[in-house]
């Protein structure tokens, strides 16, 4: 019988109250392999209620004890790393090496990072000459609503859960309905680790039926969301009149900028930035600006390297490119490649579904990594987020031109700059409208740094001290001393 995933409410694994399920598809085979509760506002209500009841106890639990439980959760995820990685790959189509070596270990780190951060946190005190002392209390906000996407399922869900519950909030999480499996495994781990019932609740289901009632719920004062900009806008519209605290991590259209003096390692890194996770990382560099002096040579090598990426069964450790997450995501990619052609672009490689795939993957949602030239920075393909394996290479002549091109989209999530000239690196980094600028690297993350986007890529920052601040409410106490 097909596996059925449950919600995690008040420490119990339960079905949706209406008894309905959604099919869960394996992207690599295109086959339904499990079912996920089609929860609605009734389930959200039940989960919020459990979280409210758990809040007084958990928020007053000493930091050391909260830390101990989070460390235990981290240990148990780590102990079961193979199971988590296998589940993530089946659920999302991503290569198993990526799940095993990067994403599940990062989920473990998220818990450890915030479990230890709360032991070293301090708050400010200001002496007003001799007249008064002002100190700041930082208290958890209450029930946090945590909504995450499908592209890095456990990695991004735990990036929210860990700081939310470490700081003493209780939480209702809504993972993507396309990739629910590792959240389901996490529920069992939380029980085993001794997390008190109701501290973390997980409600599965679609964005409209389960996510929207969570964002609108009067007893949920704080929402952390990662996903698309259109969804983020709708959440902003719901939450603004309710004056909720909101963090929105949204889409991107990130530039990679390669100057003529770049280290040769820029080539491999640029290919990785374009196509890792089949181009489905919000930080992927899909607009590649290359200084004209090296443009033709760089393009040739980029294409040659892209053609060598091994497509295959994501469960195979040799596979570098797995399947896209859904048929819809592949169709969107195909439409943008057609648009690229219509806008006058030349497709140098990819541009089609691959023909030779293992038997098991014949009906999977595959698309060959695609490189396009001949389009300027202002055409739609270079302005809109595709979120698939499509990269455009664009030549540039000087710094002003490339900065203007890089900043020309409504997004501002991240950028990657490749040069050996340190002055140029600083100056370009300073001028780019991006939440993160990597210089001579990509996706190198220190969990202490603020993370988020500018413009339509985000509102607010998470990570390190920013996350501890976001998930707590500051209160100033002023004591007259004279
Ligand atoms: P999405 O916006 O469709 O869905 C994200 C989550 O929101 C899902 O759990 C979904 O069910 C839920 N949701 C959908 N509609 C909702 C609503 N009206 N109210 C409440 N919840 C709702 O995004 P996706 O397709 O799952 O993910 C891809 C997008 O996420 C891309 O745009 C990508 O750039 C972005 N992303 C951003 C970051 C970042 O850190 N900035 C990281 C990863 C992905």
Short mmCIF file of C-alpha atoms and ligand atoms in Angstrom, two decimals:
data_model
loop_
_atom_site.label_atom_id
_atom_site.label_comp_id
_atom_site.label_asym_id
_atom_site.label_seq_id
_atom_site.Cartn_x
_atom_site.Cartn_y
_atom_site.Cartn_z
CA UNK A 1 0.00 0.00 0.00
CA UNK A 2 1.16 3.53 -0.81
CA UNK A 3 2.79 5.43 2.07
CA UNK A 4 0.63 8.12 3.64
CA UNK A 5 2.32 11.02 5.38
CA UNK A 6 0.65 12.61 8.41
CA UNK A 7 0.48 16.06 9.93
CA UNK A 8 2.38 16.53 13.20
CA UNK A 9 0.09 18.17 15.71
CA UNK A 10 0.50 18.27 19.48
CA UNK A 11 3.16 15.57 19.32
CA UNK A 12 1.01 13.13 17.31
CA UNK A 13 1.10 12.11 13.65
CA UNK A 14 -2.46 12.60 12.40
CA UNK A 15 -4.31 12.78 9.07
CA UNK A 16 -6.09 15.87 7.79
CA UNK A 17 -9.44 16.26 9.54
CA UNK A 18 -11.31 16.08 6.23
CA UNK A 19 -9.59 12.76 5.47
CA UNK A 20 -8.36 14.09 2.09
CA UNK A 21 -4.94 13.50 0.56
CA UNK A 22 -2.85 14.96 -2.25
CA UNK A 23 -0.73 12.75 -4.47
CA UNK A 24 3.02 13.10 -4.01
CA UNK A 25 5.00 12.52 -7.20
CA UNK A 26 8.61 11.36 -7.59
CA UNK A 27 10.04 13.82 -10.15
CA UNK A 28 12.65 11.39 -11.52
CA UNK A 29 10.06 8.77 -12.51
CA UNK A 30 6.94 10.92 -12.82
CA UNK A 31 5.07 8.36 -10.68
CA UNK A 32 2.91 8.97 -7.62
CA UNK A 33 4.70 7.29 -4.73
CA UNK A 34 3.05 8.62 -1.57
CA UNK A 35 0.22 10.78 -0.34
CA UNK A 36 0.21 13.91 1.75
CA UNK A 37 -2.65 15.31 3.88
CA UNK A 38 -4.71 17.93 2.04
CA UNK A 39 -5.04 20.04 5.17
CA UNK A 40 -7.19 23.12 5.44
CA UNK A 41 -8.01 25.84 7.99
CA UNK A 42 -9.40 23.26 10.46
CA UNK A 43 -6.03 21.53 10.70
CA UNK A 44 -4.26 24.87 10.93
CA UNK A 45 -6.61 25.83 13.75
CA UNK A 46 -5.81 22.62 15.61
CA UNK A 47 -2.06 23.11 15.11
CA UNK A 48 -2.14 26.76 16.23
CA UNK A 49 -4.15 25.74 19.26
CA UNK A 50 -1.55 23.11 20.20
CA UNK A 51 1.25 25.63 19.70
CA UNK A 52 -0.54 28.22 21.87
CA UNK A 53 -0.96 25.71 24.68
CA UNK A 54 2.72 24.71 24.48
CA UNK A 55 3.98 28.31 24.47
CA UNK A 56 3.89 29.18 28.20
CA UNK A 57 5.90 26.08 29.13
CA UNK A 58 8.39 26.18 26.29
CA UNK A 59 9.06 29.92 26.43
CA UNK A 60 9.94 29.57 30.13
CA UNK A 61 12.09 26.48 29.63
CA UNK A 62 15.71 27.45 30.41
CA UNK A 63 17.83 28.14 27.32
CA UNK A 64 20.18 25.34 28.30
CA UNK A 65 17.33 22.81 28.20
CA UNK A 66 16.00 24.13 24.87
CA UNK A 67 19.53 23.92 23.54
CA UNK A 68 19.88 20.33 24.72
CA UNK A 69 16.70 19.24 22.89
CA UNK A 70 17.77 20.99 19.68
CA UNK A 71 21.19 19.35 19.85
CA UNK A 72 19.47 15.99 20.24
CA UNK A 73 17.34 16.69 17.16
CA UNK A 74 20.53 17.52 15.24
CA UNK A 75 22.18 14.29 16.39
CA UNK A 76 19.18 12.19 15.36
CA UNK A 77 18.98 13.76 11.90
CA UNK A 78 22.68 13.10 11.53
CA UNK A 79 22.33 9.50 12.72
CA UNK A 80 19.66 8.99 10.05
CA UNK A 81 21.39 11.03 7.35
CA UNK A 82 21.17 8.32 4.70
CA UNK A 83 17.43 7.91 5.21
CA UNK A 84 16.84 11.67 5.09
CA UNK A 85 19.01 12.12 1.98
CA UNK A 86 17.31 9.24 0.18
CA UNK A 87 13.87 10.65 1.02
CA UNK A 88 14.87 14.15 -0.12
CA UNK A 89 16.16 12.86 -3.44
CA UNK A 90 13.07 10.76 -4.17
CA UNK A 91 10.82 13.68 -3.23
CA UNK A 92 12.58 16.45 -5.16
CA UNK A 93 14.60 14.89 -8.00
CA UNK A 94 17.87 16.38 -6.71
CA UNK A 95 21.10 14.34 -6.99
CA UNK A 96 21.68 12.13 -3.96
CA UNK A 97 25.20 13.50 -3.47
CA UNK A 98 23.76 16.98 -3.06
CA UNK A 99 21.20 15.81 -0.51
CA UNK A 100 23.74 13.68 1.37
CA UNK A 101 26.75 15.98 1.33
CA UNK A 102 25.23 19.45 1.42
CA UNK A 103 21.56 19.77 2.28
CA UNK A 104 20.88 17.27 5.09
CA UNK A 105 24.20 18.12 6.81
CA UNK A 106 23.16 21.76 6.60
CA UNK A 107 19.84 20.95 8.32
CA UNK A 108 21.90 19.38 11.12
CA UNK A 109 24.06 22.52 11.29
CA UNK A 110 21.00 24.76 11.46
CA UNK A 111 19.88 23.05 14.66
CA UNK A 112 23.37 23.04 16.19
CA UNK A 113 24.02 26.64 15.24
CA UNK A 114 20.90 28.05 16.91
CA UNK A 115 21.08 25.58 19.82
CA UNK A 116 24.44 27.07 20.76
CA UNK A 117 23.67 30.66 19.71
CA UNK A 118 21.03 31.03 22.41
CA UNK A 119 23.61 30.11 25.07
CA UNK A 120 25.80 33.07 24.15
CA UNK A 121 23.21 35.70 23.37
CA UNK A 122 23.19 38.95 25.34
CA UNK A 123 21.04 42.06 25.33
CA UNK A 124 21.96 45.72 25.50
CA UNK A 125 22.06 48.05 28.49
CA UNK A 126 22.36 51.84 28.17
CA UNK A 127 23.17 54.11 31.10
CA UNK A 128 21.58 57.57 30.70
CA UNK A 129 24.38 59.42 32.47
CA UNK A 130 23.59 58.89 36.18
CA UNK A 131 19.82 59.29 35.77
CA UNK A 132 18.65 55.92 34.50
CA UNK A 133 19.54 52.46 33.30
CA UNK A 134 17.85 51.07 30.22
CA UNK A 135 18.04 47.39 29.49
CA UNK A 136 16.43 45.34 26.76
CA UNK A 137 14.51 42.15 27.33
CA UNK A 138 14.10 39.94 24.29
CA UNK A 139 11.19 37.58 24.60
CA UNK A 140 9.77 35.07 22.11
CA UNK A 141 6.83 36.35 20.08
CA UNK A 142 4.40 33.43 20.51
CA UNK A 143 3.30 31.06 17.75
CA UNK A 144 5.48 31.43 14.64
CA UNK A 145 4.13 30.51 11.19
CA UNK A 146 6.91 29.04 9.03
CA UNK A 147 6.34 28.48 5.31
CA UNK A 148 8.97 26.92 3.06
CA UNK A 149 9.46 25.99 -0.61
CA UNK A 150 10.38 22.77 -2.41
CA UNK A 151 13.82 23.53 -3.77
CA UNK A 152 15.88 22.90 -0.60
CA UNK A 153 13.18 21.29 1.51
CA UNK A 154 14.71 20.31 4.86
CA UNK A 155 17.57 22.79 4.61
CA UNK A 156 15.19 25.78 4.40
CA UNK A 157 12.53 24.43 6.73
CA UNK A 158 15.08 23.89 9.52
CA UNK A 159 16.60 27.32 8.80
CA UNK A 160 13.29 28.63 10.15
CA UNK A 161 12.32 25.99 12.73
CA UNK A 162 15.67 26.04 14.54
CA UNK A 163 15.83 29.78 15.41
CA UNK A 164 12.07 29.96 16.01
CA UNK A 165 11.96 27.27 18.68
CA UNK A 166 15.48 27.91 20.02
CA UNK A 167 14.38 31.40 21.06
CA UNK A 168 11.34 29.99 22.89
CA UNK A 169 8.58 30.40 20.33
CA UNK A 170 6.35 27.54 19.41
CA UNK A 171 5.69 26.97 15.73
CA UNK A 172 3.36 25.79 13.01
CA UNK A 173 5.34 24.88 9.90
CA UNK A 174 3.89 24.44 6.41
CA UNK A 175 6.38 22.70 4.10
CA UNK A 176 5.88 22.69 0.35
CA UNK A 177 3.21 20.22 -0.73
CA UNK A 178 5.61 19.06 -3.47
CA UNK A 179 8.32 17.91 -1.04
CA UNK A 180 6.78 16.92 2.30
CA UNK A 181 8.74 13.77 3.10
CA UNK A 182 11.74 15.00 5.10
CA UNK A 183 9.47 17.25 7.19
CA UNK A 184 7.52 14.11 7.99
CA UNK A 185 10.74 12.32 9.04
CA UNK A 186 11.70 15.33 11.13
CA UNK A 187 8.46 15.01 13.09
CA UNK A 188 9.46 11.53 14.27
CA UNK A 189 12.92 12.77 15.17
CA UNK A 190 11.45 15.62 17.25
CA UNK A 191 9.34 13.16 19.21
CA UNK A 192 12.32 10.92 19.83
CA UNK A 193 14.44 13.89 20.91
CA UNK A 194 11.89 14.76 23.59
CA UNK A 195 10.60 18.01 22.10
CA UNK A 196 7.46 18.69 24.17
CA UNK A 197 4.16 18.20 22.27
CA UNK A 198 2.91 21.31 20.52
CA UNK A 199 6.28 23.11 20.37
CA UNK A 200 6.61 22.23 16.70
CA UNK A 201 3.56 21.37 14.59
CA UNK A 202 3.73 20.55 10.90
CA UNK A 203 0.69 20.96 8.66
CA UNK A 204 0.90 19.66 5.10
CA UNK A 205 -1.18 20.84 2.18
CA UNK A 206 -1.41 23.43 -0.55
CA UNK A 207 -0.50 27.07 -0.14
CA UNK A 208 -4.05 28.29 -0.58
CA UNK A 209 -5.75 25.71 1.66
CA UNK A 210 -3.14 25.41 4.45
CA UNK A 211 -0.60 28.23 4.02
CA UNK A 212 -3.04 31.14 3.63
CA UNK A 213 -5.06 30.37 6.81
CA UNK A 214 -1.79 30.16 8.74
CA UNK A 215 -0.65 33.60 7.58
CA UNK A 216 -4.09 35.07 8.34
CA UNK A 217 -4.49 33.45 11.77
CA UNK A 218 -5.02 36.04 14.50
CA UNK A 219 -3.03 34.01 17.04
CA UNK A 220 0.09 33.83 14.84
CA UNK A 221 1.92 37.16 15.26
CA UNK A 222 5.04 36.29 13.27
CA UNK A 223 5.50 34.76 9.82
CA UNK A 224 8.71 33.62 8.18
CA UNK A 225 8.24 32.77 4.52
CA UNK A 226 10.56 31.54 1.79
CA UNK A 227 9.19 31.10 -1.71
CA UNK A 228 8.22 33.01 -4.83
CA UNK A 229 7.72 36.78 -5.02
CA UNK A 230 4.09 36.48 -6.12
CA UNK A 231 3.28 34.41 -3.02
CA UNK A 232 5.31 36.78 -0.85
CA UNK A 233 3.28 39.72 -2.13
CA UNK A 234 0.04 37.94 -1.28
CA UNK A 235 1.35 37.16 2.24
CA UNK A 236 2.37 40.82 2.66
CA UNK A 237 -1.16 41.87 1.69
CA UNK A 238 -2.68 39.51 4.25
CA UNK A 239 -0.32 40.29 7.11
CA UNK A 240 0.18 44.08 6.75
CA UNK A 241 -3.27 45.11 8.05
CA UNK A 242 -2.81 42.63 10.91
CA UNK A 243 0.57 44.25 11.77
CA UNK A 244 2.37 40.92 11.93
CA UNK A 245 6.11 40.65 12.07
CA UNK A 246 7.08 39.25 8.68
CA UNK A 247 10.23 38.02 7.01
CA UNK A 248 9.97 37.33 3.28
CA UNK A 249 12.73 35.50 1.41
CA UNK A 250 11.70 35.52 -2.24
CA UNK A 251 12.83 35.06 -5.82
CA UNK A 252 16.05 36.06 -7.53
CA UNK A 253 17.61 36.67 -10.94
CA UNK A 254 21.20 36.71 -9.86
CA UNK A 255 24.16 37.96 -11.89
CA UNK A 256 27.52 36.26 -12.14
CA UNK A 257 30.11 38.81 -13.29
CA UNK A 258 33.34 37.52 -14.80
CA UNK A 259 36.09 40.05 -15.46
CA UNK A 260 38.88 39.31 -17.93
CA UNK A 261 41.42 38.94 -15.09
CA UNK A 262 39.33 36.28 -13.28
CA UNK A 263 40.97 33.19 -11.86
CA UNK A 264 40.40 30.17 -14.18
CA UNK A 265 38.33 28.58 -11.40
CA UNK A 266 35.60 31.06 -12.33
CA UNK A 267 34.53 28.76 -15.16
CA UNK A 268 33.65 25.70 -13.06
CA UNK A 269 32.06 27.90 -10.40
CA UNK A 270 29.94 29.71 -13.00
CA UNK A 271 28.64 26.42 -14.39
CA UNK A 272 27.87 25.22 -10.85
CA UNK A 273 26.15 28.51 -10.01
CA UNK A 274 23.99 28.24 -13.12
CA UNK A 275 22.95 24.59 -12.93
CA UNK A 276 23.26 23.24 -9.38
CA UNK A 277 20.04 21.56 -8.32
CA UNK A 278 18.92 21.90 -11.97
CA UNK A 279 19.02 25.69 -11.63
CA UNK A 280 16.49 25.54 -8.82
CA UNK A 281 18.36 27.40 -6.09
CA UNK A 282 17.21 30.93 -5.36
CA UNK A 283 20.91 31.92 -5.43
CA UNK A 284 21.69 30.40 -8.85
CA UNK A 285 23.49 32.76 -11.22
CA UNK A 286 21.37 32.68 -14.38
CA UNK A 287 22.67 35.93 -15.92
CA UNK A 288 26.35 35.57 -16.69
CA UNK A 289 28.07 38.81 -17.61
CA UNK A 290 31.48 38.19 -19.16
CA UNK A 291 34.01 40.90 -20.07
CA UNK A 292 34.17 41.13 -23.84
CA UNK A 293 37.91 40.43 -24.10
CA UNK A 294 37.35 36.83 -22.92
CA UNK A 295 33.69 36.41 -23.94
CA UNK A 296 34.05 34.01 -26.87
CA UNK A 297 36.62 31.79 -25.21
CA UNK A 298 34.62 31.71 -21.96
CA UNK A 299 31.37 30.87 -23.75
CA UNK A 300 33.03 28.03 -25.64
CA UNK A 301 34.42 26.51 -22.45
CA UNK A 302 31.18 27.10 -20.55
CA UNK A 303 29.21 25.22 -23.19
CA UNK A 304 31.73 22.41 -23.37
CA UNK A 305 31.60 21.96 -19.59
CA UNK A 306 27.81 22.20 -19.47
CA UNK A 307 27.48 19.47 -22.09
CA UNK A 308 29.58 17.20 -19.89
CA UNK A 309 27.22 17.47 -16.88
CA UNK A 310 25.95 13.96 -16.20
CA UNK A 311 22.16 13.73 -16.30
CA UNK A 312 20.63 10.65 -14.79
CA UNK A 313 18.83 8.91 -12.00
CA UNK A 314 19.25 11.18 -8.97
CA UNK A 315 19.70 8.11 -6.78
CA UNK A 316 22.88 7.30 -8.74
CA UNK A 317 25.91 8.82 -7.01
CA UNK A 318 27.43 9.68 -10.42
CA UNK A 319 24.51 11.92 -11.39
CA UNK A 320 25.18 15.67 -11.48
CA UNK A 321 21.83 16.79 -12.93
CA UNK A 322 18.61 15.22 -11.71
CA UNK A 323 15.00 15.97 -12.57
CA UNK A 324 13.13 19.24 -12.18
CA UNK A 325 10.67 19.18 -9.32
CA UNK A 326 7.47 18.95 -11.36
CA UNK A 327 5.96 18.80 -14.82
CA UNK A 328 4.84 22.42 -14.31
CA UNK A 329 8.36 23.59 -13.51
CA UNK A 330 9.65 21.91 -16.67
CA UNK A 331 6.89 23.48 -18.77
CA UNK A 332 7.77 26.88 -17.38
CA UNK A 333 11.41 26.28 -18.32
CA UNK A 334 10.41 25.20 -21.82
CA UNK A 335 8.28 28.31 -22.28
CA UNK A 336 11.19 30.54 -21.29
CA UNK A 337 13.55 28.79 -23.71
CA UNK A 338 10.98 29.34 -26.44
CA UNK A 339 10.78 32.99 -25.37
CA UNK A 340 14.58 33.22 -25.52
CA UNK A 341 14.42 32.01 -29.13
CA UNK A 342 11.56 34.41 -29.92
CA UNK A 343 13.52 37.30 -28.42
CA UNK A 344 16.40 36.51 -30.77
CA UNK A 345 18.60 34.40 -28.49
CA UNK A 346 20.80 31.57 -29.76
CA UNK A 347 20.67 28.31 -27.82
CA UNK A 348 24.19 26.86 -27.71
CA UNK A 349 23.44 23.69 -25.77
CA UNK A 350 20.44 22.02 -24.17
CA UNK A 351 17.19 23.65 -25.21
CA UNK A 352 15.32 20.34 -25.12
CA UNK A 353 14.40 17.34 -22.99
CA UNK A 354 17.28 14.87 -22.86
CA UNK A 355 16.87 11.77 -24.96
CA UNK A 356 18.99 9.17 -23.22
CA UNK A 357 17.81 8.52 -19.69
CA UNK A 358 17.74 5.35 -17.59
CA UNK A 359 14.59 3.23 -18.06
CA UNK A 360 13.22 4.21 -14.65
CA UNK A 361 13.48 7.92 -15.50
CA UNK A 362 11.86 7.93 -18.97
CA UNK A 363 8.75 9.72 -17.70
CA UNK A 364 10.68 12.00 -15.29
CA UNK A 365 10.71 15.80 -15.50
CA UNK A 366 14.12 16.27 -17.08
CA UNK A 367 15.45 19.21 -19.06
CA UNK A 368 18.96 19.53 -20.44
CA UNK A 369 21.10 22.38 -19.03
CA UNK A 370 20.76 25.22 -21.49
CA UNK A 371 23.10 28.07 -22.42
CA UNK A 372 21.87 31.05 -24.44
CA UNK A 373 23.69 34.02 -26.03
CA UNK A 374 22.51 36.98 -28.07
CA UNK A 375 20.12 38.50 -25.51
CA UNK A 376 20.74 41.77 -23.72
CA UNK A 377 20.16 42.38 -20.00
CA UNK A 378 16.76 43.99 -20.55
CA UNK A 379 14.85 41.28 -22.40
CA UNK A 380 12.24 39.28 -20.47
CA UNK A 381 14.36 36.15 -20.26
CA UNK A 382 17.01 38.18 -18.42
CA UNK A 383 14.53 40.02 -16.22
CA UNK A 384 12.18 37.28 -15.01
CA UNK A 385 12.98 34.36 -12.71
CA UNK A 386 12.91 31.03 -14.59
CA UNK A 387 14.08 28.74 -11.77
CA UNK A 388 15.28 26.04 -14.12
CA UNK A 389 18.52 25.02 -15.88
CA UNK A 390 18.76 28.03 -18.22
CA UNK A 391 21.61 30.55 -18.23
CA UNK A 392 22.23 33.53 -20.54
CA UNK A 393 25.75 34.78 -21.25
CA UNK A 394 26.05 38.50 -21.94
CA UNK A 395 29.24 40.41 -22.93
CA UNK A 396 30.17 43.73 -21.27
CA UNK A 397 32.80 46.40 -21.86
CA UNK A 398 33.19 48.31 -18.60
CA UNK A 399 32.28 48.41 -14.94
CA UNK A 400 29.49 50.99 -15.24
CA UNK A 401 27.80 48.96 -17.94
CA UNK A 402 27.93 45.67 -16.04
CA UNK A 403 26.76 47.21 -12.76
CA UNK A 404 23.81 48.82 -14.56
CA UNK A 405 22.95 45.52 -16.26
CA UNK A 406 23.29 43.52 -13.05
CA UNK A 407 21.06 45.98 -11.16
CA UNK A 408 18.46 46.24 -13.91
CA UNK A 409 16.04 43.55 -12.64
CA UNK A 410 13.37 43.98 -9.96
CA UNK A 411 15.28 41.40 -7.89
CA UNK A 412 18.27 41.77 -5.58
CA UNK A 413 19.09 38.50 -3.87
CA UNK A 414 22.71 37.63 -4.59
CA UNK A 415 25.58 38.18 -7.01
CA UNK A 416 28.93 36.57 -7.70
CA UNK A 417 31.90 38.64 -8.91
CA UNK A 418 35.09 37.16 -10.32
CA UNK A 419 38.23 39.32 -10.53
CA UNK A 420 41.76 39.32 -9.12
CA UNK A 421 41.69 43.10 -8.75
CA UNK A 422 40.78 43.71 -5.13
CA UNK A 423 39.86 47.38 -5.67
CA UNK A 424 37.49 46.46 -8.46
CA UNK A 425 35.96 43.71 -6.30
CA UNK A 426 35.23 46.11 -3.44
CA UNK A 427 33.88 48.81 -5.70
CA UNK A 428 31.57 46.49 -7.67
CA UNK A 429 30.38 44.71 -4.50
CA UNK A 430 29.51 48.09 -3.01
CA UNK A 431 27.49 49.13 -6.07
CA UNK A 432 25.49 45.93 -6.59
CA UNK A 433 21.92 45.89 -5.31
CA UNK A 434 22.11 42.44 -3.73
CA UNK A 435 21.57 41.04 -0.26
CA UNK A 436 24.75 38.96 -0.69
CA UNK A 437 27.74 39.53 -2.98
CA UNK A 438 30.23 36.70 -3.31
CA UNK A 439 33.69 37.59 -4.58
CA UNK A 440 35.63 34.75 -6.21
CA UNK A 441 33.21 32.21 -4.79
CA UNK A 442 29.55 31.22 -4.85
CA UNK A 443 27.27 29.79 -2.17
CA UNK A 444 29.90 30.00 0.55
CA UNK A 445 27.68 30.52 3.59
CA UNK A 446 28.64 31.48 7.12
CA UNK A 447 25.52 31.00 9.21
CA UNK A 448 26.36 34.08 11.30
CA UNK A 449 25.92 36.50 8.38
CA UNK A 450 22.65 38.32 7.61
CA UNK A 451 20.84 36.61 4.75
CA UNK A 452 18.06 38.01 2.58
CA UNK A 453 17.24 40.02 -0.48
CA UNK A 454 16.78 43.61 -1.60
CA UNK A 455 13.98 44.96 -3.81
CA UNK A 456 11.51 42.21 -4.78
CA UNK A 457 13.79 39.45 -3.45
CA UNK A 458 12.99 40.02 0.16
CA UNK A 459 11.94 41.90 3.20
CA UNK A 460 14.03 41.57 6.34
CA UNK A 461 17.07 39.42 7.05
CA UNK A 462 17.51 36.06 8.74
CA UNK A 463 20.64 34.20 9.81
CA UNK A 464 22.81 34.60 12.91
CA UNK A 465 21.90 37.48 15.21
CA UNK A 466 19.32 38.72 12.67
CA UNK A 467 17.29 35.54 13.15
CA UNK A 468 17.55 35.75 16.94
CA UNK A 469 16.26 39.32 16.72
CA UNK A 470 13.52 38.50 14.25
CA UNK A 471 12.08 35.72 16.37
CA UNK A 472 12.06 37.82 19.56
CA UNK A 473 10.28 40.97 20.60
CA UNK A 474 12.47 43.62 22.27
CA UNK A 475 11.18 45.41 25.33
CA UNK A 476 13.05 48.31 26.90
CA UNK A 477 12.94 48.66 30.66
CA UNK A 478 13.98 52.08 31.93
CA UNK A 479 14.89 52.32 35.64
CA UNK A 480 15.43 55.70 37.21
CA UNK A 481 18.57 55.58 39.31
CA UNK A 482 18.64 59.03 40.89
P1 LIG B 1 5.87 29.24 -3.74
O1 LIG B 1 5.81 30.67 -3.38
O2 LIG B 1 4.96 28.71 -4.76
O3 LIG B 1 5.60 28.33 -2.44
C1 LIG B 1 6.36 28.47 -1.26
C2 LIG B 1 5.53 27.99 -0.08
O4 LIG B 1 4.44 28.88 0.09
C3 LIG B 1 4.91 26.61 -0.27
O5 LIG B 1 4.91 25.93 0.97
C4 LIG B 1 3.49 26.93 -0.71
O6 LIG B 1 2.57 25.92 -0.43
C5 LIG B 1 3.21 28.17 0.13
N1 LIG B 1 2.16 29.05 -0.40
C6 LIG B 1 1.75 29.19 -1.69
N2 LIG B 1 0.76 30.10 -1.76
C7 LIG B 1 0.55 30.55 -0.50
C8 LIG B 1 -0.33 31.52 0.07
N3 LIG B 1 -1.20 32.21 -0.67
N4 LIG B 1 -0.27 31.73 1.39
C9 LIG B 1 0.62 31.07 2.17
N5 LIG B 1 1.47 30.13 1.69
C10 LIG B 1 1.45 29.89 0.37
O7 LIG B 1 7.39 28.95 -4.08
P2 LIG B 1 8.01 27.58 -4.60
O8 LIG B 1 7.60 27.40 -6.03
O9 LIG B 1 7.74 26.50 -3.62
O10 LIG B 1 9.58 27.91 -4.52
C11 LIG B 1 10.30 28.53 -5.53
C12 LIG B 1 10.51 29.99 -5.23
O11 LIG B 1 11.13 30.15 -3.96
C13 LIG B 1 11.43 30.67 -6.21
O12 LIG B 1 10.89 31.92 -6.56
C14 LIG B 1 12.72 30.86 -5.42
O13 LIG B 1 13.54 31.92 -5.85
C15 LIG B 1 12.19 31.09 -4.06
N6 LIG B 1 13.20 30.82 -3.05
C16 LIG B 1 13.74 31.88 -2.38
C17 LIG B 1 14.74 31.66 -1.43
C18 LIG B 1 15.36 32.80 -0.67
O14 LIG B 1 16.07 32.53 0.29
N7 LIG B 1 15.15 34.04 -1.05
C19 LIG B 1 15.16 30.36 -1.16
C20 LIG B 1 14.57 29.31 -1.87
C21 LIG B 1 13.59 29.55 -2.81
#
